[in-house]
PDB file of C-alpha atoms in Angstrom:
ATOM      1  CA  UNK A  47      -5.075 -62.666  -5.800  1.00 49.00           C
ATOM      2  CA  UNK A  48      -1.885 -59.911  -5.871  1.00 52.00           C
ATOM      3  CA  UNK A  49       0.766 -60.458  -7.073  1.00 50.00           C
ATOM      4  CA  UNK A  50       4.362 -58.860  -5.990  1.00 49.00           C
ATOM      5  CA  UNK A  51       5.086 -56.423  -8.217  1.00 52.00           C
ATOM      6  CA  UNK A  52       8.891 -56.696  -8.896  1.00 52.00           C
ATOM      7  CA  UNK A  53      10.809 -53.452  -9.157  1.00 52.00           C
ATOM      8  CA  UNK A  54      13.170 -52.122 -11.679  1.00 60.00           C
ATOM      9  CA  UNK A  55      17.281 -52.302 -11.783  1.00 79.00           C
ATOM     10  CA  UNK A  56      17.115 -48.775 -12.183  1.00 90.00           C
ATOM     11  CA  UNK A  57      14.897 -46.027 -11.930  1.00 94.00           C
ATOM     12  CA  UNK A  58      14.789 -41.954 -11.877  1.00 96.00           C
ATOM     13  CA  UNK A  59      15.190 -39.837  -8.795  1.00 95.00           C
ATOM     14  CA  UNK A  60      14.599 -36.300  -8.363  1.00 94.00           C
ATOM     15  CA  UNK A  61      18.250 -34.549  -6.568  1.00 95.00           C
ATOM     16  CA  UNK A  62      17.213 -30.829  -5.531  1.00 95.00           C
ATOM     17  CA  UNK A  63      20.848 -29.110  -5.833  1.00 95.00           C
ATOM     18  CA  UNK A  64      22.267 -26.717  -3.568  1.00 95.00           C
ATOM     19  CA  UNK A  65      21.502 -22.635  -5.032  1.00 95.00           C
ATOM     20  CA  UNK A  66      22.768 -21.478  -8.005  1.00 92.00           C
ATOM     21  CA  UNK A  67      25.139 -25.031  -8.144  1.00 94.00           C
ATOM     22  CA  UNK A  68      23.373 -27.404 -10.642  1.00 92.00           C
ATOM     23  CA  UNK A  69      26.258 -27.123 -12.890  1.00 92.00           C
ATOM     24  CA  UNK A  70      28.486 -28.051 -10.226  1.00 95.00           C
ATOM     25  CA  UNK A  71      26.494 -31.271  -9.211  1.00 95.00           C
ATOM     26  CA  UNK A  72      25.542 -32.627 -12.039  1.00 94.00           C
ATOM     27  CA  UNK A  73      29.585 -32.007 -12.951  1.00 95.00           C
ATOM     28  CA  UNK A  74      30.464 -34.207  -9.548  1.00 95.00           C
ATOM     29  CA  UNK A  75      27.290 -36.685 -10.261  1.00 94.00           C
ATOM     30  CA  UNK A  76      29.200 -37.696 -13.622  1.00 93.00           C
ATOM     31  CA  UNK A  77      32.646 -37.913 -12.649  1.00 93.00           C
ATOM     32  CA  UNK A  78      30.874 -40.984  -9.851  1.00 92.00           C
ATOM     33  CA  UNK A  79      29.202 -42.435 -12.834  1.00 91.00           C
ATOM     34  CA  UNK A  80      25.954 -41.841 -12.221  1.00 92.00           C
ATOM     35  CA  UNK A  81      23.213 -40.849 -15.395  1.00 93.00           C
ATOM     36  CA  UNK A  82      22.000 -37.441 -15.129  1.00 95.00           C
ATOM     37  CA  UNK A  83      19.559 -35.642 -16.716  1.00 95.00           C
ATOM     38  CA  UNK A  84      18.711 -31.849 -16.218  1.00 94.00           C
ATOM     39  CA  UNK A  85      16.450 -30.265 -19.256  1.00 92.00           C
ATOM     40  CA  UNK A  86      17.576 -27.458 -20.572  1.00 87.00           C
ATOM     41  CA  UNK A  87      16.047 -24.840 -22.979  1.00 79.00           C
ATOM     42  CA  UNK A  88      17.407 -22.462 -25.724  1.00 77.00           C
ATOM     43  CA  UNK A  89      16.025 -18.809 -25.672  1.00 74.00           C
ATOM     44  CA  UNK A  90      17.229 -16.161 -27.766  1.00 71.00           C
ATOM     45  CA  UNK A  91      17.856 -12.721 -26.126  1.00 71.00           C
ATOM     46  CA  UNK A  92      18.847  -9.352 -27.257  1.00 72.00           C
ATOM     47  CA  UNK A  93      21.855  -8.420 -25.160  1.00 73.00           C
ATOM     48  CA  UNK A  94      23.938  -5.386 -25.388  1.00 72.00           C
ATOM     49  CA  UNK A  95      22.105  -4.686 -28.910  1.00 67.00           C
ATOM     50  CA  UNK A  96      22.825  -8.442 -29.757  1.00 70.00           C
ATOM     51  CA  UNK A  97      20.576 -11.310 -30.900  1.00 71.00           C
ATOM     52  CA  UNK A  98      22.413 -14.171 -28.328  1.00 75.00           C
ATOM     53  CA  UNK A  99      21.081 -17.857 -27.803  1.00 76.00           C
ATOM     54  CA  UNK A 100      21.155 -18.735 -23.804  1.00 78.00           C
ATOM     55  CA  UNK A 101      21.136 -21.731 -22.213  1.00 82.00           C
ATOM     56  CA  UNK A 102      18.334 -21.872 -18.977  1.00 84.00           C
ATOM     57  CA  UNK A 103      17.421 -25.284 -17.019  1.00 89.00           C
ATOM     58  CA  UNK A 104      13.580 -26.123 -17.351  1.00 88.00           C
ATOM     59  CA  UNK A 105      13.819 -26.958 -13.787  1.00 92.00           C
ATOM     60  CA  UNK A 106      16.236 -24.510 -11.735  1.00 93.00           C
ATOM     61  CA  UNK A 107      18.089 -26.230  -8.670  1.00 95.00           C
ATOM     62  CA  UNK A 108      17.022 -29.830  -9.728  1.00 96.00           C
ATOM     63  CA  UNK A 109      18.271 -32.759 -11.548  1.00 96.00           C
ATOM     64  CA  UNK A 110      17.257 -36.224 -12.525  1.00 96.00           C
ATOM     65  CA  UNK A 111      19.279 -38.832 -11.407  1.00 96.00           C
ATOM     66  CA  UNK A 112      19.050 -42.643 -12.408  1.00 95.00           C
ATOM     67  CA  UNK A 113      19.907 -45.128  -9.779  1.00 91.00           C
ATOM     68  CA  UNK A 114      20.199 -48.761  -9.609  1.00 85.00           C
ATOM     69  CA  UNK A 115      19.425 -50.934  -6.663  1.00 72.00           C
ATOM     70  CA  UNK A 116      22.653 -51.521  -5.853  1.00 78.00           C
ATOM     71  CA  UNK A 117      23.939 -47.509  -5.750  1.00 80.00           C
ATOM     72  CA  UNK A 118      25.011 -46.183  -2.794  1.00 81.00           C
ATOM     73  CA  UNK A 119      22.457 -43.297  -1.730  1.00 84.00           C
ATOM     74  CA  UNK A 120      25.016 -42.231   0.625  1.00 87.00           C
ATOM     75  CA  UNK A 121      27.421 -40.863  -2.110  1.00 87.00           C
ATOM     76  CA  UNK A 122      24.679 -38.310  -2.685  1.00 88.00           C
ATOM     77  CA  UNK A 123      25.063 -36.570   0.703  1.00 83.00           C
ATOM     78  CA  UNK A 124      28.417 -36.473   0.225  1.00 89.00           C
ATOM     79  CA  UNK A 125      28.407 -34.986  -3.487  1.00 93.00           C
ATOM     80  CA  UNK A 126      29.218 -30.985  -4.208  1.00 95.00           C
ATOM     81  CA  UNK A 127      25.774 -29.187  -4.883  1.00 95.00           C
ATOM     82  CA  UNK A 128      23.565 -31.680  -3.446  1.00 95.00           C
ATOM     83  CA  UNK A 129      21.400 -30.452  -1.226  1.00 94.00           C
ATOM     84  CA  UNK A 130      19.369 -33.626  -1.128  1.00 92.00           C
ATOM     85  CA  UNK A 131      16.839 -36.136  -2.837  1.00 92.00           C
ATOM     86  CA  UNK A 132      13.599 -35.367  -3.617  1.00 93.00           C
ATOM     87  CA  UNK A 133      11.067 -37.973  -1.272  1.00 91.00           C
ATOM     88  CA  UNK A 134       8.034 -38.299   0.258  1.00 90.00           C
ATOM     89  CA  UNK A 135       6.949 -39.702   3.593  1.00 90.00           C
ATOM     90  CA  UNK A 136      10.823 -40.616   4.001  1.00 86.00           C
ATOM     91  CA  UNK A 137      10.821 -42.349   0.569  1.00 88.00           C
ATOM     92  CA  UNK A 138      12.784 -41.320  -2.390  1.00 89.00           C
ATOM     93  CA  UNK A 139      10.099 -40.382  -4.877  1.00 88.00           C
ATOM     94  CA  UNK A 140      10.620 -42.450  -8.222  1.00 92.00           C
ATOM     95  CA  UNK A 141      10.165 -40.489 -11.587  1.00 94.00           C
ATOM     96  CA  UNK A 142       8.961 -42.858 -14.013  1.00 95.00           C
ATOM     97  CA  UNK A 143      11.081 -43.504 -17.556  1.00 94.00           C
ATOM     98  CA  UNK A 144       8.084 -42.739 -20.131  1.00 94.00           C
ATOM     99  CA  UNK A 145       8.017 -38.716 -18.216  1.00 93.00           C
ATOM    100  CA  UNK A 146      12.313 -38.803 -18.681  1.00 94.00           C
ATOM    101  CA  UNK A 147      11.343 -39.812 -22.078  1.00 92.00           C
ATOM    102  CA  UNK A 148       9.088 -37.223 -22.719  1.00 91.00           C
ATOM    103  CA  UNK A 149      11.284 -34.588 -22.002  1.00 90.00           C
ATOM    104  CA  UNK A 150      14.195 -35.653 -23.514  1.00 88.00           C
ATOM    105  CA  UNK A 151      11.544 -35.446 -26.717  1.00 84.00           C
ATOM    106  CA  UNK A 152      10.573 -32.149 -25.636  1.00 82.00           C
ATOM    107  CA  UNK A 153      13.800 -30.583 -25.057  1.00 80.00           C
ATOM    108  CA  UNK A 154      14.658 -31.599 -28.021  1.00 75.00           C
ATOM    109  CA  UNK A 155      11.750 -30.170 -30.236  1.00 68.00           C
ATOM    110  CA  UNK A 156      12.193 -26.861 -28.335  1.00 64.00           C
ATOM    111  CA  UNK A 157      15.736 -25.611 -29.380  1.00 55.00           C
ATOM    112  CA  UNK A 158      14.817 -22.193 -29.009  1.00 50.00           C
ATOM    113  CA  UNK A 159      11.802 -19.489 -28.704  1.00 52.00           C
ATOM    114  CA  UNK A 160      13.020 -16.889 -31.011  1.00 63.00           C
ATOM    115  CA  UNK A 161      12.520 -12.999 -29.354  1.00 72.00           C
ATOM    116  CA  UNK A 162      11.636 -11.823 -32.736  1.00 79.00           C
ATOM    117  CA  UNK A 163       9.116 -13.407 -34.692  1.00 81.00           C
ATOM    118  CA  UNK A 164       7.833 -12.168 -38.794  1.00 87.00           C
ATOM    119  CA  UNK A 165       4.982  -9.442 -38.198  1.00 88.00           C
ATOM    120  CA  UNK A 166       5.567  -8.769 -34.386  1.00 89.00           C
ATOM    121  CA  UNK A 167       5.125  -5.545 -32.993  1.00 91.00           C
ATOM    122  CA  UNK A 168       8.409  -3.494 -32.109  1.00 91.00           C
ATOM    123  CA  UNK A 169       8.880  -0.340 -30.769  1.00 91.00           C
ATOM    124  CA  UNK A 170      11.783   2.149 -32.355  1.00 90.00           C
ATOM    125  CA  UNK A 171      13.962   3.571 -29.292  1.00 89.00           C
ATOM    126  CA  UNK A 172      16.484   5.604 -30.954  1.00 86.00           C
ATOM    127  CA  UNK A 173      16.864   7.513 -34.301  1.00 85.00           C
ATOM    128  CA  UNK A 174      14.410   9.735 -36.628  1.00 87.00           C
ATOM    129  CA  UNK A 175      11.723   6.797 -36.178  1.00 88.00           C
ATOM    130  CA  UNK A 176      12.040   7.014 -32.129  1.00 89.00           C
ATOM    131  CA  UNK A 177       8.873   6.444 -30.604  1.00 89.00           C
ATOM    132  CA  UNK A 178       7.229   4.997 -33.463  1.00 91.00           C
ATOM    133  CA  UNK A 179       5.937   1.550 -33.858  1.00 92.00           C
ATOM    134  CA  UNK A 180       6.731  -0.830 -36.783  1.00 93.00           C
ATOM    135  CA  UNK A 181       6.674  -4.871 -37.948  1.00 92.00           C
ATOM    136  CA  UNK A 182       9.413  -7.042 -38.198  1.00 91.00           C
ATOM    137  CA  UNK A 183      10.291  -8.594 -40.767  1.00 89.00           C
ATOM    138  CA  UNK A 184      13.266 -10.334 -40.620  1.00 86.00           C
ATOM    139  CA  UNK A 185      17.194 -10.533 -39.503  1.00 84.00           C
ATOM    140  CA  UNK A 186      19.325  -8.396 -41.508  1.00 79.00           C
ATOM    141  CA  UNK A 187      22.159 -10.083 -40.512  1.00 73.00           C
ATOM    142  CA  UNK A 188      23.682 -10.199 -36.840  1.00 68.00           C
ATOM    143  CA  UNK A 189      22.939  -6.845 -36.018  1.00 76.00           C
ATOM    144  CA  UNK A 190      20.351  -5.175 -38.203  1.00 84.00           C
ATOM    145  CA  UNK A 191      16.370  -5.596 -38.656  1.00 87.00           C
ATOM    146  CA  UNK A 192      14.141  -5.433 -41.376  1.00 89.00           C
ATOM    147  CA  UNK A 193      11.063  -3.717 -40.307  1.00 92.00           C
ATOM    148  CA  UNK A 194       7.528  -2.058 -41.960  1.00 91.00           C
ATOM    149  CA  UNK A 195       6.803   1.160 -40.905  1.00 91.00           C
ATOM    150  CA  UNK A 196       3.884   2.645 -42.066  1.00 89.00           C
ATOM    151  CA  UNK A 197       4.723   6.089 -42.389  1.00 84.00           C
ATOM    152  CA  UNK A 198       2.269   8.899 -44.257  1.00 84.00           C
ATOM    153  CA  UNK A 199      -0.522   6.530 -45.034  1.00 84.00           C
ATOM    154  CA  UNK A 200       2.204   4.202 -46.966  1.00 89.00           C
ATOM    155  CA  UNK A 201       4.105   1.043 -45.507  1.00 90.00           C
ATOM    156  CA  UNK A 202       8.002   1.879 -45.985  1.00 89.00           C
ATOM    157  CA  UNK A 203      10.867  -1.128 -45.618  1.00 89.00           C
ATOM    158  CA  UNK A 204      13.171   0.578 -43.032  1.00 90.00           C
ATOM    159  CA  UNK A 205      16.425  -1.496 -41.692  1.00 90.00           C
ATOM    160  CA  UNK A 206      17.687  -0.325 -37.852  1.00 89.00           C
ATOM    161  CA  UNK A 207      19.849  -1.521 -35.608  1.00 85.00           C
ATOM    162  CA  UNK A 208      18.627  -4.607 -33.691  1.00 84.00           C
ATOM    163  CA  UNK A 209      19.817  -2.241 -30.409  1.00 81.00           C
ATOM    164  CA  UNK A 210      17.432   0.436 -31.526  1.00 85.00           C
ATOM    165  CA  UNK A 211      13.788  -1.691 -31.161  1.00 88.00           C
ATOM    166  CA  UNK A 212      11.916  -3.727 -28.418  1.00 84.00           C
ATOM    167  CA  UNK A 213       8.958  -5.693 -28.375  1.00 85.00           C
ATOM    168  CA  UNK A 214       6.116  -4.846 -27.984  1.00 84.00           C
ATOM    169  CA  UNK A 215       3.899  -6.695 -25.731  1.00 71.00           C
ATOM    170  CA  UNK A 216       0.538  -6.728 -25.469  1.00 61.00           C
ATOM    171  CA  UNK A 217      -0.947  -5.551 -22.125  1.00 51.00           C
ATOM    172  CA  UNK A 218      -1.984  -7.661 -19.776  1.00 46.00           C
ATOM    173  CA  UNK A 219       0.277  -9.941 -21.205  1.00 46.00           C
ATOM    174  CA  UNK A 220       2.305 -12.184 -19.371  1.00 44.00           C
ATOM    175  CA  UNK A 221       6.332 -13.157 -20.424  1.00 43.00           C
ATOM    176  CA  UNK A 222       7.288 -16.147 -21.427  1.00 41.00           C
ATOM    177  CA  UNK A 223       9.594 -18.260 -20.132  1.00 36.00           C
TER     178      UNK A 223
END
């Protein structure tokens, strides 16, 4: 005998945002009192010769929202930045709580993906060592790096500006996101 399954009082759903309006949609949903979750990760990038941290959405253009049975779905249609609720066969698609919990844990664990890790191969772009490859050892302040350079069959420790090195990517390797 099949027992009727009791629907939870609230559940997570997925919203698609209008192009480049994720933050706007989340702000307006927060103002309306909805619980939202937009997973992000922090990445380190080298921009203008400086190491910077950049917050990036894990799912650009999408926000998870918790809706209860008595919430009005009509208010979502007029929310600035929201395009529509992701649905299959005309029914909004529920996202299990366990998936949201897992995403929250993973986002907390993935604080950032460093640009340079000790042991990475880098190419020096300018200066007396231009076009030479070296091994990245560590950061030396905000704008300088310590490298290990093989020169005349000897390994030398050198310091250069962060802006004057670039990571050497293995051929055929895909860029990480």
